[in-house]
Amino acid sequence: LLCEEGRILAVGPSGEVLAAAGGRRPELETDCGGQCLVPGLVDPHTHLCFAETREEEFVLRMQGTPYLEILSRGGGILSSVRAVRAASQADLEAATLGRLRSALSLGTTTVEIKSGYGLDTDSELKMLRAIHGAAGQTPQDIVATFMGGHAVPPEHRQDPEAYVSLLVEEMIPAVARTGLARFCDVFCEQGVFSPAQTRRILLAAREAGMGLKVHADEVHDLGGAALAAELGAVSAEHLLAAGDAGLQAMAAAGVMAVLLPGTALCLRKPYARARAMMDLGVPVALATDCNPGSCYCESMPLAFALAVLNMHMTVEEALVAATLNAAYAIGTAHRVGSLEPGKQADFLLLDGRSPAILAYHTGVSPVTAVYKRGERVA
Ligand SMILES: [Zn+2]
């Protein structure tokens, strides 16, 4: 692999690569010692900007306490909302940066981060500014997504439609003015946002120039996958309950399925039907879903391993899903996600003979070196 000014100039057998250098000796040569070299991992779905972990709630959940009871005891997503609203931008930024550094050490060189624990205009903007602040202090490429449509905040519990109007009329225009979010995402689910409300929010976001994403058909098949296809979303996420009709619509429209096997693991739920999706022609990407509630995990190697072990994806399919397809899902496939001349020199060395080591050496990270734009960063 030959890099120049952070980009890949040539990749392949040594003879061909040196020929591409046109007789010049590279300034720096690194012998990778027979390790496996793969593209930097891309995590296209995280909520890793949050203020406080929820360990006590995890223990209750493991003991079988129903989510509604956890909510009534002050837990659940609304506890994350309280914590983010109370946190300073600097504290949020520091917490986000710590998780990004951990992800970097595990091989993640490009990360999407969603807002969605503020749920009012100022707190959502605070989250997006914290995400951008953290992005400036890490070598990773960060893509921010506005997710004011993550939950209905307590002050609008009696009138969710008023919150949808706030999103459409105030929050989305405010976020668009700052240019702090590239995408807008909505949690389309029973008891959260209906398909009609999701459509209203996403149409406003599209109008404001944002790309679209949908948390779709995670628990119930409400038609979120089909809605993502109809609105031209770049991706639909979760999809545990998505039926064939929705998946076929996604295939026809070229919508990426972003699957989150770590969440299935941590919630003790069945895994998404990755094989059925691929058979229907839906492209599949993998992500961690790193968040303080359902899955506190920033490890793409774990998502990769679960895809192979429990979703029956091949190693090659999992590799494409964790790199190039993941990059596509956040609009960065032209720059990152594969080892091709012209792309950013983002790559990893793995302590193994093939990418299979990511699944085979279970529960540990085989990542021994991380390079971003040609520089070793971890
Ligand atoms: Zn999510």
GROMACS .gro file of C-alpha atoms and ligand atoms in nm:
model
  379
    1LEU     CA    1   0.000   0.000   0.000
    2LEU     CA    2   0.154   0.330  -0.111
    3CYS     CA    3   0.024   0.653   0.043
    4GLU     CA    4   0.094   1.014  -0.041
    5GLU     CA    5  -0.040   1.318   0.143
    6GLY     CA    6  -0.292   1.108   0.329
    7ARG     CA    7  -0.430   0.934   0.024
    8ILE     CA    8  -0.381   0.592  -0.128
    9LEU     CA    9  -0.167   0.608  -0.441
   10ALA     CA   10  -0.148   0.235  -0.513
   11VAL     CA   11  -0.239  -0.093  -0.352
   12GLY     CA   12  -0.147  -0.449  -0.449
   13PRO     CA   13   0.160  -0.669  -0.486
   14SER     CA   14   0.482  -0.487  -0.385
   15GLY     CA   15   0.622  -0.482  -0.740
   16GLU     CA   16   0.316  -0.306  -0.881
   17VAL     CA   17   0.297  -0.062  -0.592
   18LEU     CA   18   0.663   0.036  -0.626
   19ALA     CA   19   0.615   0.075  -1.001
   20ALA     CA   20   0.333   0.322  -0.927
   21ALA     CA   21   0.585   0.525  -0.725
   22GLY     CA   22   0.769   0.584  -1.054
   23GLY     CA   23   1.114   0.493  -0.924
   24ARG     CA   24   1.093   0.723  -0.616
   25ARG     CA   25   1.169   0.561  -0.282
   26PRO     CA   26   0.894   0.616  -0.026
   27GLU     CA   27   0.996   0.849   0.260
   28LEU     CA   28   0.877   0.600   0.516
   29GLU     CA   29   0.850   0.226   0.474
   30THR     CA   30   0.670   0.002   0.722
   31ASP     CA   31   0.700  -0.374   0.717
   32CYS     CA   32   0.366  -0.501   0.844
   33GLY     CA   33   0.522  -0.834   0.934
   34GLY     CA   34   0.268  -1.048   0.756
   35GLN     CA   35  -0.029  -0.904   0.942
   36CYS     CA   36  -0.362  -0.850   0.770
   37LEU     CA   37  -0.432  -0.499   0.637
   38VAL     CA   38  -0.796  -0.391   0.605
   39PRO     CA   39  -0.974  -0.058   0.555
   40GLY     CA   40  -1.044   0.146   0.870
   41LEU     CA   41  -1.376   0.042   1.023
   42VAL     CA   42  -1.669   0.278   0.979
   43ASP     CA   43  -1.938   0.298   1.248
   44PRO     CA   44  -2.246   0.451   1.081
   45HIS     CA   45  -2.487   0.454   1.377
   46THR     CA   46  -2.402   0.570   1.729
   47HIS     CA   47  -2.553   0.774   2.009
   48LEU     CA   48  -2.219   0.807   2.186
   49CYS     CA   49  -2.266   1.173   2.281
   50PHE     CA   50  -2.428   1.136   2.621
   51ALA     CA   51  -2.363   1.257   2.973
   52GLU     CA   52  -2.409   0.958   3.206
   53THR     CA   53  -2.406   0.581   3.186
   54ARG     CA   54  -2.703   0.379   3.314
   55GLU     CA   55  -2.541   0.084   3.490
   56GLU     CA   56  -2.804   0.054   3.764
   57GLU     CA   57  -3.073   0.030   3.499
   58PHE     CA   58  -2.873  -0.241   3.319
   59VAL     CA   59  -2.868  -0.450   3.634
   60LEU     CA   60  -3.246  -0.409   3.675
   61ARG     CA   61  -3.295  -0.507   3.310
   62MET     CA   62  -3.081  -0.817   3.353
   63GLN     CA   63  -3.299  -0.912   3.652
   64GLY     CA   64  -3.602  -0.898   3.424
   65THR     CA   65  -3.749  -0.564   3.534
   66PRO     CA   66  -3.987  -0.445   3.257
   67TYR     CA   67  -3.882  -0.131   3.068
   68LEU     CA   68  -4.202   0.048   3.174
   69GLU     CA   69  -4.114  -0.005   3.539
   70ILE     CA   70  -3.761   0.120   3.471
   71LEU     CA   71  -3.917   0.429   3.313
   72SER     CA   72  -4.144   0.480   3.613
   73ARG     CA   73  -3.840   0.464   3.841
   74GLY     CA   74  -3.687   0.751   3.644
   75GLY     CA   75  -3.469   0.538   3.415
   76GLY     CA   76  -3.478   0.482   3.040
   77ILE     CA   77  -3.407   0.737   2.770
   78LEU     CA   78  -3.557   1.021   2.973
   79SER     CA   79  -3.283   0.984   3.234
   80SER     CA   80  -3.030   1.042   2.955
   81VAL     CA   81  -3.231   1.348   2.850
   82ARG     CA   82  -3.219   1.487   3.204
   83ALA     CA   83  -2.845   1.428   3.224
   84VAL     CA   84  -2.771   1.589   2.886
   85ARG     CA   85  -2.989   1.891   2.961
   86ALA     CA   86  -2.801   1.940   3.290
   87ALA     CA   87  -2.453   1.885   3.140
   88SER     CA   88  -2.228   2.161   3.011
   89GLN     CA   89  -2.119   2.152   2.647
   90ALA     CA   90  -1.760   2.106   2.764
   91ASP     CA   91  -1.850   1.801   2.976
   92LEU     CA   92  -2.048   1.647   2.691
   93GLU     CA   93  -1.759   1.710   2.456
   94ALA     CA   94  -1.511   1.544   2.691
   95ALA     CA   95  -1.736   1.239   2.738
   96THR     CA   96  -1.784   1.209   2.362
   97LEU     CA   97  -1.412   1.240   2.297
   98GLY     CA   98  -1.332   0.965   2.548
   99ARG     CA   99  -1.565   0.723   2.369
  100LEU     CA  100  -1.428   0.825   2.029
  101ARG     CA  101  -1.073   0.749   2.149
  102SER     CA  102  -1.185   0.408   2.269
  103ALA     CA  103  -1.351   0.340   1.931
  104LEU     CA  104  -1.033   0.453   1.754
  105SER     CA  105  -0.823   0.203   1.947
  106LEU     CA  106  -1.070  -0.064   1.829
  107GLY     CA  107  -1.016   0.035   1.466
  108THR     CA  108  -1.301   0.279   1.398
  109THR     CA  109  -1.168   0.559   1.178
  110THR     CA  110  -1.501   0.717   1.074
  111VAL     CA  111  -1.801   0.758   1.306
  112GLU     CA  112  -2.157   0.886   1.282
  113ILE     CA  113  -2.295   1.042   1.602
  114LYS     CA  114  -2.657   1.135   1.659
  115SER     CA  115  -2.800   1.402   1.883
  116GLY     CA  116  -3.134   1.316   2.045
  117TYR     CA  117  -3.088   1.334   2.423
  118GLY     CA  118  -3.159   1.706   2.437
  119LEU     CA  119  -3.507   1.715   2.282
  120ASP     CA  120  -3.534   2.092   2.296
  121THR     CA  121  -3.372   2.340   2.060
  122ASP     CA  122  -3.094   2.461   2.290
  123SER     CA  123  -3.002   2.117   2.426
  124GLU     CA  124  -2.997   1.961   2.078
  125LEU     CA  125  -2.773   2.241   1.952
  126LYS     CA  126  -2.551   2.190   2.259
  127MET     CA  127  -2.514   1.822   2.168
  128LEU     CA  128  -2.432   1.901   1.805
  129ARG     CA  129  -2.173   2.160   1.915
  130ALA     CA  130  -2.022   1.908   2.158
  131ILE     CA  131  -2.001   1.651   1.875
  132HIS     CA  132  -1.825   1.904   1.652
  133GLY     CA  133  -1.596   2.008   1.937
  134ALA     CA  134  -1.495   1.647   1.993
  135ALA     CA  135  -1.453   1.595   1.618
  136GLY     CA  136  -1.191   1.869   1.614
  137GLN     CA  137  -0.979   1.682   1.869
  138THR     CA  138  -0.970   1.335   1.712
  139PRO     CA  139  -0.824   1.217   1.382
  140GLN     CA  140  -1.148   1.033   1.303
  141ASP     CA  141  -1.394   1.166   1.046
  142ILE     CA  142  -1.716   1.247   1.231
  143VAL     CA  143  -2.058   1.274   1.068
  144ALA     CA  144  -2.328   1.436   1.283
  145THR     CA  145  -2.696   1.349   1.262
  146PHE     CA  146  -2.977   1.553   1.416
  147MET     CA  147  -3.215   1.323   1.601
  148GLY     CA  148  -3.454   1.552   1.782
  149GLY     CA  149  -3.704   1.285   1.676
  150HIS     CA  150  -3.555   1.030   1.917
  151ALA     CA  151  -3.833   1.048   2.178
  152VAL     CA  152  -4.113   1.277   2.289
  153PRO     CA  153  -3.977   1.487   2.579
  154PRO     CA  154  -4.168   1.483   2.910
  155GLU     CA  155  -4.299   1.839   2.869
  156HIS     CA  156  -4.483   1.732   2.550
  157ARG     CA  157  -4.600   1.391   2.676
  158GLN     CA  158  -4.967   1.504   2.672
  159ASP     CA  159  -4.943   1.652   2.323
  160PRO     CA  160  -4.680   1.479   2.107
  161GLU     CA  161  -4.811   1.654   1.797
  162ALA     CA  162  -4.700   1.988   1.946
  163TYR     CA  163  -4.347   1.846   1.974
  164VAL     CA  164  -4.357   1.738   1.609
  165SER     CA  165  -4.456   2.094   1.520
  166LEU     CA  166  -4.167   2.227   1.730
  167LEU     CA  167  -3.929   1.995   1.543
  168VAL     CA  168  -4.060   2.100   1.204
  169GLU     CA  169  -4.104   2.471   1.266
  170GLU     CA  170  -3.820   2.557   1.505
  171MET     CA  171  -3.562   2.285   1.569
  172ILE     CA  172  -3.492   2.167   1.213
  173PRO     CA  173  -3.460   2.521   1.075
  174ALA     CA  174  -3.231   2.615   1.369
  175VAL     CA  175  -3.009   2.311   1.314
  176ALA     CA  176  -3.001   2.373   0.939
  177ARG     CA  177  -2.889   2.735   0.994
  178THR     CA  178  -2.589   2.616   1.195
  179GLY     CA  179  -2.491   2.352   0.937
  180LEU     CA  180  -2.401   2.123   1.228
  181ALA     CA  181  -2.590   1.813   1.106
  182ARG     CA  182  -2.559   1.634   0.777
  183PHE     CA  183  -2.850   1.394   0.836
  184CYS     CA  184  -3.181   1.387   1.022
  185ASP     CA  185  -3.302   1.064   1.184
  186VAL     CA  186  -3.636   0.975   1.344
  187PHE     CA  187  -3.735   0.684   1.572
  188CYS     CA  188  -4.046   0.554   1.392
  189GLU     CA  189  -4.207   0.313   1.641
  190GLN     CA  190  -4.525   0.247   1.837
  191GLY     CA  191  -4.537   0.491   2.127
  192VAL     CA  192  -4.261   0.708   1.980
  193PHE     CA  193  -4.325   0.869   1.637
  194SER     CA  194  -4.593   0.734   1.402
  195PRO     CA  195  -4.519   0.690   1.031
  196ALA     CA  196  -4.724   1.006   0.961
  197GLN     CA  197  -4.526   1.208   1.218
  198THR     CA  198  -4.199   1.059   1.091
  199ARG     CA  199  -4.290   1.162   0.737
  200ARG     CA  200  -4.368   1.517   0.849
  201ILE     CA  201  -4.035   1.552   1.033
  202LEU     CA  202  -3.828   1.400   0.753
  203LEU     CA  203  -3.994   1.608   0.481
  204ALA     CA  204  -3.904   1.922   0.677
  205ALA     CA  205  -3.546   1.798   0.713
  206ARG     CA  206  -3.522   1.719   0.343
  207GLU     CA  207  -3.656   2.066   0.266
  208ALA     CA  208  -3.383   2.208   0.493
  209GLY     CA  209  -3.117   2.021   0.297
  210MET     CA  210  -3.042   1.732   0.531
  211GLY     CA  211  -3.003   1.369   0.424
  212LEU     CA  212  -3.252   1.128   0.579
  213LYS     CA  213  -3.227   0.822   0.803
  214VAL     CA  214  -3.498   0.624   0.983
  215HIS     CA  215  -3.492   0.403   1.294
  216ALA     CA  216  -3.739   0.170   1.125
  217ASP     CA  217  -3.938  -0.139   1.220
  218GLU     CA  218  -3.727  -0.218   1.528
  219VAL     CA  219  -4.007  -0.364   1.739
  220HIS     CA  220  -4.318  -0.346   1.517
  221ASP     CA  221  -4.349  -0.346   1.139
  222LEU     CA  222  -4.508  -0.002   1.100
  223GLY     CA  223  -4.388   0.043   0.743
  224GLY     CA  224  -4.076   0.239   0.839
  225ALA     CA  225  -3.862   0.057   0.584
  226ALA     CA  226  -4.106   0.142   0.304
  227LEU     CA  227  -4.121   0.502   0.427
  228ALA     CA  228  -3.741   0.525   0.412
  229ALA     CA  229  -3.756   0.402   0.053
  230GLU     CA  230  -4.037   0.639  -0.042
  231LEU     CA  231  -3.861   0.947   0.100
  232GLY     CA  232  -3.523   0.862  -0.052
  233ALA     CA  233  -3.350   0.804   0.282
  234VAL     CA  234  -2.988   0.695   0.259
  235SER     CA  235  -3.045   0.425   0.522
  236ALA     CA  236  -3.294   0.251   0.747
  237GLU     CA  237  -3.170   0.121   1.081
  238HIS     CA  238  -3.250  -0.175   1.310
  239LEU     CA  239  -3.518  -0.345   1.091
  240LEU     CA  240  -3.566  -0.640   1.329
  241ALA     CA  241  -3.938  -0.654   1.248
  242ALA     CA  242  -3.924  -0.535   0.887
  243GLY     CA  243  -4.134  -0.750   0.653
  244ASP     CA  244  -4.047  -0.851   0.298
  245ALA     CA  245  -4.258  -0.574   0.141
  246GLY     CA  246  -4.061  -0.302   0.321
  247LEU     CA  247  -3.730  -0.470   0.240
  248GLN     CA  248  -3.824  -0.501  -0.127
  249ALA     CA  249  -3.904  -0.130  -0.135
  250MET     CA  250  -3.562  -0.060   0.020
  251ALA     CA  251  -3.390  -0.280  -0.241
  252ALA     CA  252  -3.568  -0.101  -0.525
  253ALA     CA  253  -3.476   0.241  -0.387
  254GLY     CA  254  -3.118   0.149  -0.293
  255VAL     CA  255  -3.163   0.220   0.079
  256MET     CA  256  -2.886   0.079   0.299
  257ALA     CA  257  -2.993  -0.147   0.589
  258VAL     CA  258  -2.787  -0.054   0.896
  259LEU     CA  259  -2.791  -0.354   1.131
  260LEU     CA  260  -2.697  -0.337   1.499
  261PRO     CA  261  -2.618  -0.685   1.630
  262GLY     CA  262  -2.473  -0.555   1.958
  263THR     CA  263  -2.818  -0.424   2.051
  264ALA     CA  264  -2.976  -0.765   1.990
  265LEU     CA  265  -2.704  -0.917   2.211
  266CYS     CA  266  -2.749  -0.669   2.495
  267LEU     CA  267  -3.131  -0.680   2.482
  268ARG     CA  268  -3.132  -1.063   2.448
  269LYS     CA  269  -3.335  -1.032   2.130
  270PRO     CA  270  -3.327  -1.217   1.798
  271TYR     CA  271  -3.090  -1.077   1.534
  272ALA     CA  272  -3.194  -0.893   1.219
  273ARG     CA  273  -3.254  -1.111   0.913
  274ALA     CA  274  -2.935  -1.013   0.735
  275ARG     CA  275  -2.934  -1.311   0.497
  276ALA     CA  276  -3.297  -1.252   0.392
  277MET     CA  277  -3.217  -0.884   0.332
  278MET     CA  278  -2.918  -0.964   0.115
  279ASP     CA  279  -3.121  -1.227  -0.075
  280LEU     CA  280  -3.380  -0.957  -0.148
  281GLY     CA  281  -3.107  -0.729  -0.280
  282VAL     CA  282  -3.086  -0.494   0.018
  283PRO     CA  283  -2.728  -0.378   0.086
  284VAL     CA  284  -2.628  -0.428   0.451
  285ALA     CA  285  -2.404  -0.220   0.679
  286LEU     CA  286  -2.302  -0.289   1.038
  287ALA     CA  287  -2.287  -0.044   1.330
  288THR     CA  288  -2.248  -0.052   1.708
  289ASP     CA  289  -2.552   0.162   1.810
  290CYS     CA  290  -2.330   0.269   2.102
  291ASN     CA  291  -2.571   0.431   2.350
  292PRO     CA  292  -2.624   0.445   2.728
  293GLY     CA  293  -2.941   0.233   2.728
  294SER     CA  294  -2.978  -0.068   2.500
  295CYS     CA  295  -2.612  -0.123   2.402
  296TYR     CA  296  -2.314   0.054   2.555
  297CYS     CA  297  -2.051  -0.072   2.314
  298GLU     CA  298  -1.820   0.116   2.078
  299SER     CA  299  -1.655  -0.201   1.942
  300MET     CA  300  -1.695  -0.257   1.569
  301PRO     CA  301  -1.494  -0.581   1.605
  302LEU     CA  302  -1.777  -0.710   1.829
  303ALA     CA  303  -2.043  -0.604   1.575
  304PHE     CA  304  -1.837  -0.780   1.308
  305ALA     CA  305  -1.807  -1.098   1.515
  306LEU     CA  306  -2.180  -1.106   1.593
  307ALA     CA  307  -2.263  -1.056   1.226
  308VAL     CA  308  -2.060  -1.362   1.138
  309LEU     CA  309  -2.149  -1.576   1.441
  310ASN     CA  310  -2.517  -1.490   1.483
  311MET     CA  311  -2.641  -1.326   1.162
  312HIS     CA  312  -2.470  -1.584   0.940
  313MET     CA  313  -2.293  -1.327   0.726
  314THR     CA  314  -1.971  -1.440   0.561
  315VAL     CA  315  -1.645  -1.277   0.669
  316GLU     CA  316  -1.632  -1.096   0.333
  317GLU     CA  317  -1.989  -0.970   0.368
  318ALA     CA  318  -1.921  -0.851   0.722
  319LEU     CA  319  -1.604  -0.671   0.609
  320VAL     CA  320  -1.786  -0.483   0.332
  321ALA     CA  321  -2.072  -0.409   0.575
  322ALA     CA  322  -1.832  -0.266   0.836
  323THR     CA  323  -1.636  -0.053   0.590
  324LEU     CA  324  -1.761   0.045   0.242
  325ASN     CA  325  -2.136  -0.004   0.299
  326ALA     CA  326  -2.110   0.166   0.636
  327ALA     CA  327  -1.937   0.461   0.466
  328TYR     CA  328  -2.214   0.473   0.207
  329ALA     CA  329  -2.475   0.486   0.485
  330ILE     CA  330  -2.328   0.818   0.606
  331GLY     CA  331  -2.243   0.970   0.270
  332THR     CA  332  -1.866   0.917   0.290
  333ALA     CA  333  -1.811   0.622   0.053
  334HIS     CA  334  -1.639   0.845  -0.202
  335ARG     CA  335  -1.362   0.923   0.051
  336VAL     CA  336  -1.332   0.626   0.288
  337GLY     CA  337  -1.437   0.263   0.333
  338SER     CA  338  -1.210   0.081   0.088
  339LEU     CA  339  -0.848   0.053  -0.015
  340GLU     CA  340  -0.854   0.222  -0.354
  341PRO     CA  341  -0.625   0.476  -0.519
  342GLY     CA  342  -0.752   0.828  -0.449
  343LYS     CA  343  -0.927   0.741  -0.124
  344GLN     CA  344  -0.807   0.845   0.221
  345ALA     CA  345  -0.535   0.616   0.355
  346ASP     CA  346  -0.744   0.487   0.647
  347PHE     CA  347  -0.644   0.133   0.735
  348LEU     CA  348  -0.575  -0.113   1.015
  349LEU     CA  349  -0.334  -0.392   1.083
  350LEU     CA  350  -0.486  -0.705   1.233
  351ASP     CA  351  -0.296  -0.970   1.424
  352GLY     CA  352  -0.409  -1.247   1.192
  353ARG     CA  353  -0.380  -1.389   0.843
  354SER     CA  354  -0.721  -1.270   0.721
  355PRO     CA  355  -1.016  -1.050   0.827
  356ALA     CA  356  -1.170  -1.366   0.975
  357ILE     CA  357  -0.957  -1.293   1.282
  358LEU     CA  358  -1.210  -1.017   1.371
  359ALA     CA  359  -1.472  -1.285   1.438
  360TYR     CA  360  -1.254  -1.584   1.516
  361HIS     CA  361  -1.048  -1.430   1.801
  362THR     CA  362  -1.364  -1.376   2.001
  363GLY     CA  363  -1.404  -1.104   2.260
  364VAL     CA  364  -1.071  -0.930   2.208
  365SER     CA  365  -0.953  -0.675   1.955
  366PRO     CA  366  -0.703  -0.805   1.700
  367VAL     CA  367  -0.635  -0.443   1.590
  368THR     CA  368  -0.263  -0.376   1.639
  369ALA     CA  369  -0.228  -0.045   1.451
  370VAL     CA  370  -0.467   0.221   1.322
  371TYR     CA  371  -0.377   0.462   1.041
  372LYS     CA  372  -0.579   0.768   0.948
  373ARG     CA  373  -0.489   0.966   0.634
  374GLY     CA  374  -0.163   0.774   0.621
  375GLU     CA  375  -0.058   0.857   0.978
  376ARG     CA  376  -0.043   0.606   1.259
  377VAL     CA  377  -0.296   0.727   1.519
  378ALA     CA  378  -0.338   0.426   1.749
  379ZN      ZN  379  -3.008   0.419   1.733
   0.00000   0.00000   0.00000
